[in-house]
Every structure is written in C-alpha cells, then in structure tokens.
mmCIF file of C-alpha atoms and ligand atoms in Angstrom:
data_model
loop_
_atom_site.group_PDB
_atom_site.id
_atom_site.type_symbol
_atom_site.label_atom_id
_atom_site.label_comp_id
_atom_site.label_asym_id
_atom_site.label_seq_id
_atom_site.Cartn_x
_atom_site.Cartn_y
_atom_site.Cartn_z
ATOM 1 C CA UNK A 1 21.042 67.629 17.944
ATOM 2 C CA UNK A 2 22.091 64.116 17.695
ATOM 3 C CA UNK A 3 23.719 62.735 14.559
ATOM 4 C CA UNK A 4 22.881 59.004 14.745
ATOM 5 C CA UNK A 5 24.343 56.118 12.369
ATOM 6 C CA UNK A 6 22.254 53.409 12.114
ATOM 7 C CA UNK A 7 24.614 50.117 11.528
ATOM 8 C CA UNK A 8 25.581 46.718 11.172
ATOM 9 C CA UNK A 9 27.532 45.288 8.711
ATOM 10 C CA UNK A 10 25.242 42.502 8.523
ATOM 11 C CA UNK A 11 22.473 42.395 6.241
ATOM 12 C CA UNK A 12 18.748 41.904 6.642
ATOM 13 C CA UNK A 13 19.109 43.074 10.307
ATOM 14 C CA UNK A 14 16.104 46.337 10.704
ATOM 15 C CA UNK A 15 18.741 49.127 9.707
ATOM 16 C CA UNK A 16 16.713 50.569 7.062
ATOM 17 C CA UNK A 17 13.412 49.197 8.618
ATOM 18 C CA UNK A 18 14.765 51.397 12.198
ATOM 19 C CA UNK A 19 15.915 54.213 10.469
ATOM 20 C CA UNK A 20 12.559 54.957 8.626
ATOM 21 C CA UNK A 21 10.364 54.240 11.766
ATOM 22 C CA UNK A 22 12.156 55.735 14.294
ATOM 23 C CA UNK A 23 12.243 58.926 12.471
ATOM 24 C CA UNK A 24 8.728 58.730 11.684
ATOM 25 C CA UNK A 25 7.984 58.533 15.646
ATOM 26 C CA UNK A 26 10.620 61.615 16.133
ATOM 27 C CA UNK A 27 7.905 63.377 13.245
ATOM 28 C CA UNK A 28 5.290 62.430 15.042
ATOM 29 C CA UNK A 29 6.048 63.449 18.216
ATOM 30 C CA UNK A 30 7.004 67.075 16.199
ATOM 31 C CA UNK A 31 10.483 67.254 15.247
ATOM 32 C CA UNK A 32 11.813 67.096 12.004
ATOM 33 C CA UNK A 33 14.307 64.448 11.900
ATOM 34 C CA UNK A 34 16.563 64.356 8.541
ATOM 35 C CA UNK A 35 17.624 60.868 7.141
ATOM 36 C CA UNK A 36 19.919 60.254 5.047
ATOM 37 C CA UNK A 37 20.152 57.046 2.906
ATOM 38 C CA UNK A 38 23.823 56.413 2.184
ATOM 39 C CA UNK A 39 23.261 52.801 1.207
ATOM 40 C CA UNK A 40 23.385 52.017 -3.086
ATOM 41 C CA UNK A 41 20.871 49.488 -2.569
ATOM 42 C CA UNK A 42 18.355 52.495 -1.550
ATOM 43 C CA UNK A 43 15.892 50.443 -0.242
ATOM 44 C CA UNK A 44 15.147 53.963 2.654
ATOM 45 C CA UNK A 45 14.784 55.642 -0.526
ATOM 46 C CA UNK A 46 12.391 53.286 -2.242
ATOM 47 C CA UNK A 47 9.996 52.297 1.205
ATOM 48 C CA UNK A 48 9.616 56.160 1.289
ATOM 49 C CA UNK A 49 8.102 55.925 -2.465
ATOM 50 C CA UNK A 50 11.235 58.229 -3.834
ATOM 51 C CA UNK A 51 12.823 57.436 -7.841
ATOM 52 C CA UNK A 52 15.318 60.231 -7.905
ATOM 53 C CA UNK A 53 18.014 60.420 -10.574
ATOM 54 C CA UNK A 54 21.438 60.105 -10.022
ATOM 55 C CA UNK A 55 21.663 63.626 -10.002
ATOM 56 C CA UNK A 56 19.376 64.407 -7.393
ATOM 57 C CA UNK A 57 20.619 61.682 -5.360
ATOM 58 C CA UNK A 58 23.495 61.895 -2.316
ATOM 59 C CA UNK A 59 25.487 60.304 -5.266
ATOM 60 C CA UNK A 60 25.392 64.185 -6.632
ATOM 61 C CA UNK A 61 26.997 65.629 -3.157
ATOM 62 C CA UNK A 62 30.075 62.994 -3.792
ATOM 63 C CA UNK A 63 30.924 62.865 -6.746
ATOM 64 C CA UNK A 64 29.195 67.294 -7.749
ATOM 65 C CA UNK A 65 29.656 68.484 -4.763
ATOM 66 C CA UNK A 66 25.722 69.160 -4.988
ATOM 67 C CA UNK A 67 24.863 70.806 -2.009
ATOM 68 C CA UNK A 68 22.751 68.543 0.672
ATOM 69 C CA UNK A 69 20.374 70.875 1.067
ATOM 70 C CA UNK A 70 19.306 70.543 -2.516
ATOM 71 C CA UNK A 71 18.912 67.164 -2.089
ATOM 72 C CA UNK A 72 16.106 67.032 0.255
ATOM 73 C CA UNK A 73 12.874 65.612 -0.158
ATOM 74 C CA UNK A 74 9.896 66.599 2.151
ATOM 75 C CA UNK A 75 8.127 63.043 2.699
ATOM 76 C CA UNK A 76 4.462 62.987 3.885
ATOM 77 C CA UNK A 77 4.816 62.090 7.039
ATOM 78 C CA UNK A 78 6.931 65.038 8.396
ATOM 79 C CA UNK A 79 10.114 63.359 7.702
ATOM 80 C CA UNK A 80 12.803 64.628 5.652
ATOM 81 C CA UNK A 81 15.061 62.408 2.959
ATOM 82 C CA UNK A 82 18.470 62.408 1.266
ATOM 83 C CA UNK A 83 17.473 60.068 -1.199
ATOM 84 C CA UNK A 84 20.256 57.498 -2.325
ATOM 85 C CA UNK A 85 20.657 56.067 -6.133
ATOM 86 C CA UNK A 86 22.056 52.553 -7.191
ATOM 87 C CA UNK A 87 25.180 54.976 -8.766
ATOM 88 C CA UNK A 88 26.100 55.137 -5.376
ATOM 89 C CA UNK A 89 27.991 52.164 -5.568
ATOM 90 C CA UNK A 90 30.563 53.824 -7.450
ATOM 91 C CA UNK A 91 31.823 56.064 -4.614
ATOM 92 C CA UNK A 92 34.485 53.010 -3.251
ATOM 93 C CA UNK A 93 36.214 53.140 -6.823
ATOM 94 C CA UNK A 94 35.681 56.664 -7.380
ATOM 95 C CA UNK A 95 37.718 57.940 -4.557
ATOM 96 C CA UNK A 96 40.858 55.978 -2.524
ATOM 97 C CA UNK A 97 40.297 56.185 1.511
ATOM 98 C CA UNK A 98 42.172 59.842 1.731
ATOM 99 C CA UNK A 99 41.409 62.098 4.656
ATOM 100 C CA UNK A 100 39.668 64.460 3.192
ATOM 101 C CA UNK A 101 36.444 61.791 1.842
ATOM 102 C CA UNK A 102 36.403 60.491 5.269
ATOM 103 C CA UNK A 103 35.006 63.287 6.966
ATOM 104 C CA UNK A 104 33.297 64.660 3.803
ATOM 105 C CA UNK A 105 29.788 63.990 5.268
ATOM 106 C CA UNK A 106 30.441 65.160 8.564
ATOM 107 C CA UNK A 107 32.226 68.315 6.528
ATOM 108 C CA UNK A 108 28.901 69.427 4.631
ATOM 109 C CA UNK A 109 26.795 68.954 7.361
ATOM 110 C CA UNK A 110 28.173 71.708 9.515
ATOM 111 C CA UNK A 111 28.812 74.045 7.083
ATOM 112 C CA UNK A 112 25.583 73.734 5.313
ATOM 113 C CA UNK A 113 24.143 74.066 8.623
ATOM 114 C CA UNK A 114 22.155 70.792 8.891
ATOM 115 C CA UNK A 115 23.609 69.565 12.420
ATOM 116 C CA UNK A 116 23.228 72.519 14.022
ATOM 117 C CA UNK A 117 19.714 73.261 12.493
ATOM 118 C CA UNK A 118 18.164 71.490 15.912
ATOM 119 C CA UNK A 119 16.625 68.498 14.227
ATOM 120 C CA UNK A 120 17.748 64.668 14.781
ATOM 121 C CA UNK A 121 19.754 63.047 11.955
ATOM 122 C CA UNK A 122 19.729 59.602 10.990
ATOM 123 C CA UNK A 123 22.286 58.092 8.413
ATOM 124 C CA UNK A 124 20.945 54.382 7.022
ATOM 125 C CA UNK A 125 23.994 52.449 6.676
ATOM 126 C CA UNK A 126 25.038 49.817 3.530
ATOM 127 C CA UNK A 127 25.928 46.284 4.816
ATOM 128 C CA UNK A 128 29.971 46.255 3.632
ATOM 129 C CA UNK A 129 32.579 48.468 4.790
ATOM 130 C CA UNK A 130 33.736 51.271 2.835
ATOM 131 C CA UNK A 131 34.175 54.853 2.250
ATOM 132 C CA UNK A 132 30.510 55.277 2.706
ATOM 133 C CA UNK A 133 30.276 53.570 6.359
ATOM 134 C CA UNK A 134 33.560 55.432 7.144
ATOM 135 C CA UNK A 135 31.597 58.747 6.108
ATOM 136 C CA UNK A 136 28.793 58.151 8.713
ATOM 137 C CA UNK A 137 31.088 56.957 11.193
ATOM 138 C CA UNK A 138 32.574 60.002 11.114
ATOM 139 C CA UNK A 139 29.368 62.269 10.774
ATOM 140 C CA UNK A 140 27.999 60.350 13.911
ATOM 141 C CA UNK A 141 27.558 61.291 17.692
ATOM 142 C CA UNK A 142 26.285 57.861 18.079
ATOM 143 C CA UNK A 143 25.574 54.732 16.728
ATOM 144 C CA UNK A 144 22.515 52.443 16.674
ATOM 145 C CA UNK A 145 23.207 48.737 15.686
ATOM 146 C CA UNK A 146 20.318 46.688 14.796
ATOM 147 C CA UNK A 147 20.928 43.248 15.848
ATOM 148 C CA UNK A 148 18.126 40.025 14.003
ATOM 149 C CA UNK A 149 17.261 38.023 17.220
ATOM 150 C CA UNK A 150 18.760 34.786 15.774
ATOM 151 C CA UNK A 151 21.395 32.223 15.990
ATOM 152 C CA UNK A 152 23.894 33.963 13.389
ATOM 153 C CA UNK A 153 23.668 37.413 15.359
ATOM 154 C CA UNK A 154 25.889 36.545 17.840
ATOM 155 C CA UNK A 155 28.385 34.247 15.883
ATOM 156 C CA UNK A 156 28.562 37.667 14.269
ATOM 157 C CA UNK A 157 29.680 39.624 17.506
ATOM 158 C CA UNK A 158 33.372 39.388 17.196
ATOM 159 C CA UNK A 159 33.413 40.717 13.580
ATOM 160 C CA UNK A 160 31.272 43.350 14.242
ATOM 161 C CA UNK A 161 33.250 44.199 17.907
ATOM 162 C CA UNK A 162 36.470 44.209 15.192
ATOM 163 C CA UNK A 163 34.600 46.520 12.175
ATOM 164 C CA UNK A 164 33.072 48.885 14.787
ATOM 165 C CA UNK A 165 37.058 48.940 16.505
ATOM 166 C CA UNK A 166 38.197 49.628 12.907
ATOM 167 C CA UNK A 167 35.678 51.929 11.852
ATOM 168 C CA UNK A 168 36.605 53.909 14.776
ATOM 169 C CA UNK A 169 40.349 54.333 14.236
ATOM 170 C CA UNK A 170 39.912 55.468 10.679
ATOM 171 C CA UNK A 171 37.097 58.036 11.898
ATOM 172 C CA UNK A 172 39.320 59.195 14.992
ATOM 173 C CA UNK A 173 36.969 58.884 17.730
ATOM 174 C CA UNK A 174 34.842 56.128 19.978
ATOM 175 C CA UNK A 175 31.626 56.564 19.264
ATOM 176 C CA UNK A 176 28.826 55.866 21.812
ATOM 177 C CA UNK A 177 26.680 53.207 20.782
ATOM 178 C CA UNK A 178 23.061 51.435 21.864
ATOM 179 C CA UNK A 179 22.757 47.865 20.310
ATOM 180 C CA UNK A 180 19.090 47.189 19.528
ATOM 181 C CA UNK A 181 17.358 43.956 19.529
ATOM 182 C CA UNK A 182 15.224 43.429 16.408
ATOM 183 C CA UNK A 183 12.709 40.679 15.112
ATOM 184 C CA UNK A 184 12.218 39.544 18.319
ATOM 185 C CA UNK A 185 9.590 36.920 19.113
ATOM 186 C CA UNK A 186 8.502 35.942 22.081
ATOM 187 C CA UNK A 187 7.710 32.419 21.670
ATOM 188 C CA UNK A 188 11.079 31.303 20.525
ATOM 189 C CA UNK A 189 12.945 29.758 23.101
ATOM 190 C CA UNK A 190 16.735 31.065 21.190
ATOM 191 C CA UNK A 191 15.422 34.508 21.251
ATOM 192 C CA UNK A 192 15.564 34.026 25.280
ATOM 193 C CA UNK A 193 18.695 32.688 24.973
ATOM 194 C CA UNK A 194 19.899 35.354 22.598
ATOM 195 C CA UNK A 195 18.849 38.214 24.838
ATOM 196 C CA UNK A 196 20.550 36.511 27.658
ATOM 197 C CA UNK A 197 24.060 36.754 25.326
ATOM 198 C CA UNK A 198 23.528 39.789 24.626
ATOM 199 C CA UNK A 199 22.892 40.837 27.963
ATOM 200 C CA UNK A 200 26.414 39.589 28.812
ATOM 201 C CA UNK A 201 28.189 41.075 25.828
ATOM 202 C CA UNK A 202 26.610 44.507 25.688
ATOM 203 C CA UNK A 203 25.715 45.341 29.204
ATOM 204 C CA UNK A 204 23.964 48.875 29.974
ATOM 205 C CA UNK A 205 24.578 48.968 25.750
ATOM 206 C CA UNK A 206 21.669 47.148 24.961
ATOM 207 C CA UNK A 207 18.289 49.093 24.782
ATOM 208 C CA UNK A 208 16.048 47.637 26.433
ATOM 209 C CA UNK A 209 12.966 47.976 24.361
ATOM 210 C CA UNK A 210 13.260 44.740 21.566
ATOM 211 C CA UNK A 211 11.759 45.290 17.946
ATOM 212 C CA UNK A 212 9.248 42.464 17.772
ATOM 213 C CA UNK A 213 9.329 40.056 14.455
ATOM 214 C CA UNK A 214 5.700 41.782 12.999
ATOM 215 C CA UNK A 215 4.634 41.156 9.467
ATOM 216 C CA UNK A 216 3.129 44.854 9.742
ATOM 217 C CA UNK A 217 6.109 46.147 9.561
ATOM 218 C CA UNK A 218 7.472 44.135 6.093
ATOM 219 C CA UNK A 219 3.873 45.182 4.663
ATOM 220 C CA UNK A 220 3.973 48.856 5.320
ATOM 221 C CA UNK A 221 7.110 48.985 3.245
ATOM 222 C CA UNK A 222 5.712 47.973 0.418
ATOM 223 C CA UNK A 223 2.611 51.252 0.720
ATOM 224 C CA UNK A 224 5.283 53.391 1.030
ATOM 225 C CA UNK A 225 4.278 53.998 5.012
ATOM 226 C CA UNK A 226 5.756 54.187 7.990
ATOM 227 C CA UNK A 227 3.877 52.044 10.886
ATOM 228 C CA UNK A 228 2.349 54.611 12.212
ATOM 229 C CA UNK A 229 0.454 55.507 9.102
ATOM 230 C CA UNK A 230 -0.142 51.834 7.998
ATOM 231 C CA UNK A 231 -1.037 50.284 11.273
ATOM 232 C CA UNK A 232 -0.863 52.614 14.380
ATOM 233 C CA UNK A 233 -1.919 50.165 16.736
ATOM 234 C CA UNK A 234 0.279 47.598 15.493
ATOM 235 C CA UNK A 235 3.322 46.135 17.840
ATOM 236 C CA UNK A 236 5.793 47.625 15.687
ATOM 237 C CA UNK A 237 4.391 50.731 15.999
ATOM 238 C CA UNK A 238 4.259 50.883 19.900
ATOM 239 C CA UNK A 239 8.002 49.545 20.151
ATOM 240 C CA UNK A 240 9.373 51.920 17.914
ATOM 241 C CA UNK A 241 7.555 55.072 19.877
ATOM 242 C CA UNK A 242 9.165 53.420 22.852
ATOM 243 C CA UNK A 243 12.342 53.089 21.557
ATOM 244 C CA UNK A 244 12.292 56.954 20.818
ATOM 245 C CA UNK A 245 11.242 57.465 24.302
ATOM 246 C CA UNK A 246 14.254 55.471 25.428
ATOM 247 C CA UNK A 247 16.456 56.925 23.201
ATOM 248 C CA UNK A 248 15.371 60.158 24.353
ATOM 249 C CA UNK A 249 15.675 59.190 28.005
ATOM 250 C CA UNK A 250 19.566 58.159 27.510
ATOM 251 C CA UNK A 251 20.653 61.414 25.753
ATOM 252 C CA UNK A 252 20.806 59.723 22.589
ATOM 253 C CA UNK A 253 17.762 61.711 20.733
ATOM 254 C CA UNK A 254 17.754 65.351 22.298
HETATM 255 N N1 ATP B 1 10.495 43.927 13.119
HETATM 256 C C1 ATP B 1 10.312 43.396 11.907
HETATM 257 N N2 ATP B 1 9.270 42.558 11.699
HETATM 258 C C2 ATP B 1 9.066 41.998 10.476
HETATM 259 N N3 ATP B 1 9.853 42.242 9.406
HETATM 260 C C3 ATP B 1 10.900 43.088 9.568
HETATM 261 C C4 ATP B 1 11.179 43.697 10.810
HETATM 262 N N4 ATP B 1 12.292 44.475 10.661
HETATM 263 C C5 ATP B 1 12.672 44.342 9.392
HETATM 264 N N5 ATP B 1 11.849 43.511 8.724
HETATM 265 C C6 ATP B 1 11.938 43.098 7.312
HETATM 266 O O1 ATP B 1 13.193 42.467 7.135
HETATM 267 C C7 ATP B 1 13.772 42.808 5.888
HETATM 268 C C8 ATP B 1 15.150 43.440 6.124
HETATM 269 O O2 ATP B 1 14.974 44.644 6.864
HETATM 270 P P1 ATP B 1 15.833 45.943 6.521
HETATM 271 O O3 ATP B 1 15.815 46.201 5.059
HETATM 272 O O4 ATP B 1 15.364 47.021 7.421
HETATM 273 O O5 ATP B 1 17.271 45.451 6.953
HETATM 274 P P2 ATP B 1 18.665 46.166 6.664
HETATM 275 O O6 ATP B 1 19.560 45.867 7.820
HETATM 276 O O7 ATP B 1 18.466 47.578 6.316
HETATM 277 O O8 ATP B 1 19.147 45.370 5.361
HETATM 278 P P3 ATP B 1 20.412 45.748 4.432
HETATM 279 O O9 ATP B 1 21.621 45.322 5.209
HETATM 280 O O10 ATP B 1 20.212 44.936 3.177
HETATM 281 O O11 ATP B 1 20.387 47.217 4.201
HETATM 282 C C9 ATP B 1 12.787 43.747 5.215
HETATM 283 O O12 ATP B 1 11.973 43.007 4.339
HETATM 284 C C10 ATP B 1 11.946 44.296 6.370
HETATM 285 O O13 ATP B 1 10.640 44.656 5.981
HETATM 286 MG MG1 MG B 2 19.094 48.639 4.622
#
C-alpha cells in the first residue's frame, strides 16, 4: 500500500485540509487509511478534535522511541491518527541531520508492520524544511503537493522544483509526485491563467481534478468533521471523492 507525503513548503496551501479529506474518502469507500501528522503546528491533529500530550504524541516515537502503534487514535470516521504535539518542534535541535533520523520514519514503519499492513498512509507535512520533511520524504512512495490557485503559487515553482530536488538527494531516491490544484475558483480569470502555467510546468503531473475554493470546507474544520460528515453534498466533498478515484486510477492509492 501506498505511503503518500502530502507537501509543500508553502503555507496555507490544502496540505492538512487534503490529507484529512482524502483519507476520509479512502474510509469511506472502506479502507483504513493511517495519517500521520508530522507537522508541530498540529492543526491534522486538532481538525480531528485530538489534545494528546506530548507523550502520546509522534513527538514520543522521536525523541522515546514510543512505538507508532501506541500512538494511534481510532477517529470516528474510520480514519486512523498519529496525533502530533506543539513539542514537536524540538525534533530539528534535538537531533543533527545524521543518517540514521533520516530514515527513522520510514524505519518504524516496516518493522512495526504499518506499510505492509495493506492500508494507505498519509504523512501531513510542516511548511519549513527539516528533519521532519526529510523523514516523510524518505517514508514516501509518492508525493502529493497541494498547490493555492493564486498569483504567489507559481512565483513559488522554482523554490519548490529546488526543495523537492534537495529533499530528494538527502532521502536517496526520486519520488513520484502528482501536483494538485487547490482553492480553485472558477470565476477568477488568474485561476485560468494559473492552470494554464501549470499545465506547462507539470505536464501529465498535474491531477486533473482541482480542489475548489469552498467555505464548507474551512467550516467543517472547526466541528471536528471531515466533508463528508459536515456537508456530503458539498463541492468539496465531490472533488475530494474524485480525487481518490483519480488517485486510484494512476496507481497512486492501491
Ligand atoms: N478548498 C478549500 N476551500 C476553502 N478553504 C480551504 C480549502 N482548502 C483549505 N482551506 C482553508 O485554508 C486554510 C489553510 O489550509 P490548510 O491548513 O489545509 O493548509 P496547509 O498547507 O496545511 O497549511 P500549513 O502550511 O500551515 O500546514 C485553512 O483554514 C483551511 O480550512
Ligand atoms: Mg498543515
């Protein structure tokens, strides 16, 4: 089963907001995706109405070596979580960029059995580059990148072409990757214009279902839903069961 990183260095773009409603679509269509909230912001954590402590946070697995499996929280909705914890942060300073951190994640997920347990897992990125964007880089079969249909997304190309060419070398491997169009409104003549760019850039990359702008979407967070619980005939909610369906249809999700 897939191992999917959901990231962009850029903030504000749908990573967390993708991560939590894509895997509710994988629950509802009856698997039982795992995600994992590696950000210190844990914003996955909090939409999914989880206050761990530190200690029963993925903080635990770095800096305990907690096993993941204790970690997990069975959410309502089918889903599972590795909640995250604002102590988080401390994992850059904690530990220097050796070897064996980088591919700690990937590490504990094989031998605790996780990625071979035949579910979908989905790794919520932090916005900055560190040892904790390295670790899912390296955990990954694939990437998705959430790209904010707006002017600064693709004045923000380049830097992200660069991190993701970094990221790479330090995790050893290309990674295949699906960029996916988020906040998208029809209306707006630059979100034509921004498709079309991104059409050029990313080529047979790009998914072509779009994440439209839906205030739906911002509300549900704040119930603690997913869209399909909080408004199942919403837009959001039909693009992200499409997107799983495409997803699906590219090998990305088996
Ligand atoms: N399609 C959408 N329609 C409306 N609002 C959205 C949509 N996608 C995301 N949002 C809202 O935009 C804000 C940022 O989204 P989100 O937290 O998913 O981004 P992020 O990339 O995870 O941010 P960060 O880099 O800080 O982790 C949130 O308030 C979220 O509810
Ligand atoms: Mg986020």
């Amino acid at each position: 089963m897939t191992i999917l990183a959901v990231f962009n260095q850029k903030g504000g773009v749908g990573k967390t907001t993708t991560t939590a409603n894509l895997a509710a679509a994988m629950a509802k269509e009856g698997m039982e995706p795992l995600i994992i909230d590696l950000d210190p912001q844990a914003h996955l954590t909090a939409i999914s109405g989880v206050e761990p402590d530190a200690g029963d946070s993925i903080f635990a697995f770095y800096k305990d070596n907690k096993p993941l499996t204790e970690l997990v929280v069975h959410l309502d909705n089918g889903v599972n979580l590795i909640p995250s914890h604002v102590e988080l942060a401390k994992i850059d300073t904690l530990y220097a960029k050796t070897g064996s951190i980088i591919r700690r994640l990937r590490q504990a997920l094989q031998d605790e059995h996780l990625s071979n347990a035949g579910v979908p897992i989905l790794i919520d990125c932090c916005p900055f580059l560190g040892i904790l964007s390295i670790n899912a880089m390296a955990a990954a079969d694939a990437i998705l990148i959430p790209i904010a249909a707006e002017y600064l997304a693709m004045k923000g190309a380049n830097q992200l072409a660069n991190t993701l060419v970094a990221m790479e070398q330090i995790a050893g491997k290309r990674i295949p990757r699906r960029y996916l169009v988020t906040r998208y409104v029809t209306q707006r003549r630059l979100s034509g214009d921004i498709i079309e760019q991104m059409n050029e850039r990313y080529g047979k990359d790009l998914c072509k279902t779009r994440i439209s702008e839906n205030a739906a979407i911002t509300e549900s967070a704040g119930f603690h839903q997913d869209i399909f619980a909080f408004a199942p005939k919403s837009k959001g909610a039909k693009d992200y069961a499409v997107l799983l369906e495409e997803l699906i249809a590219c090998g990305f999700v088996d």
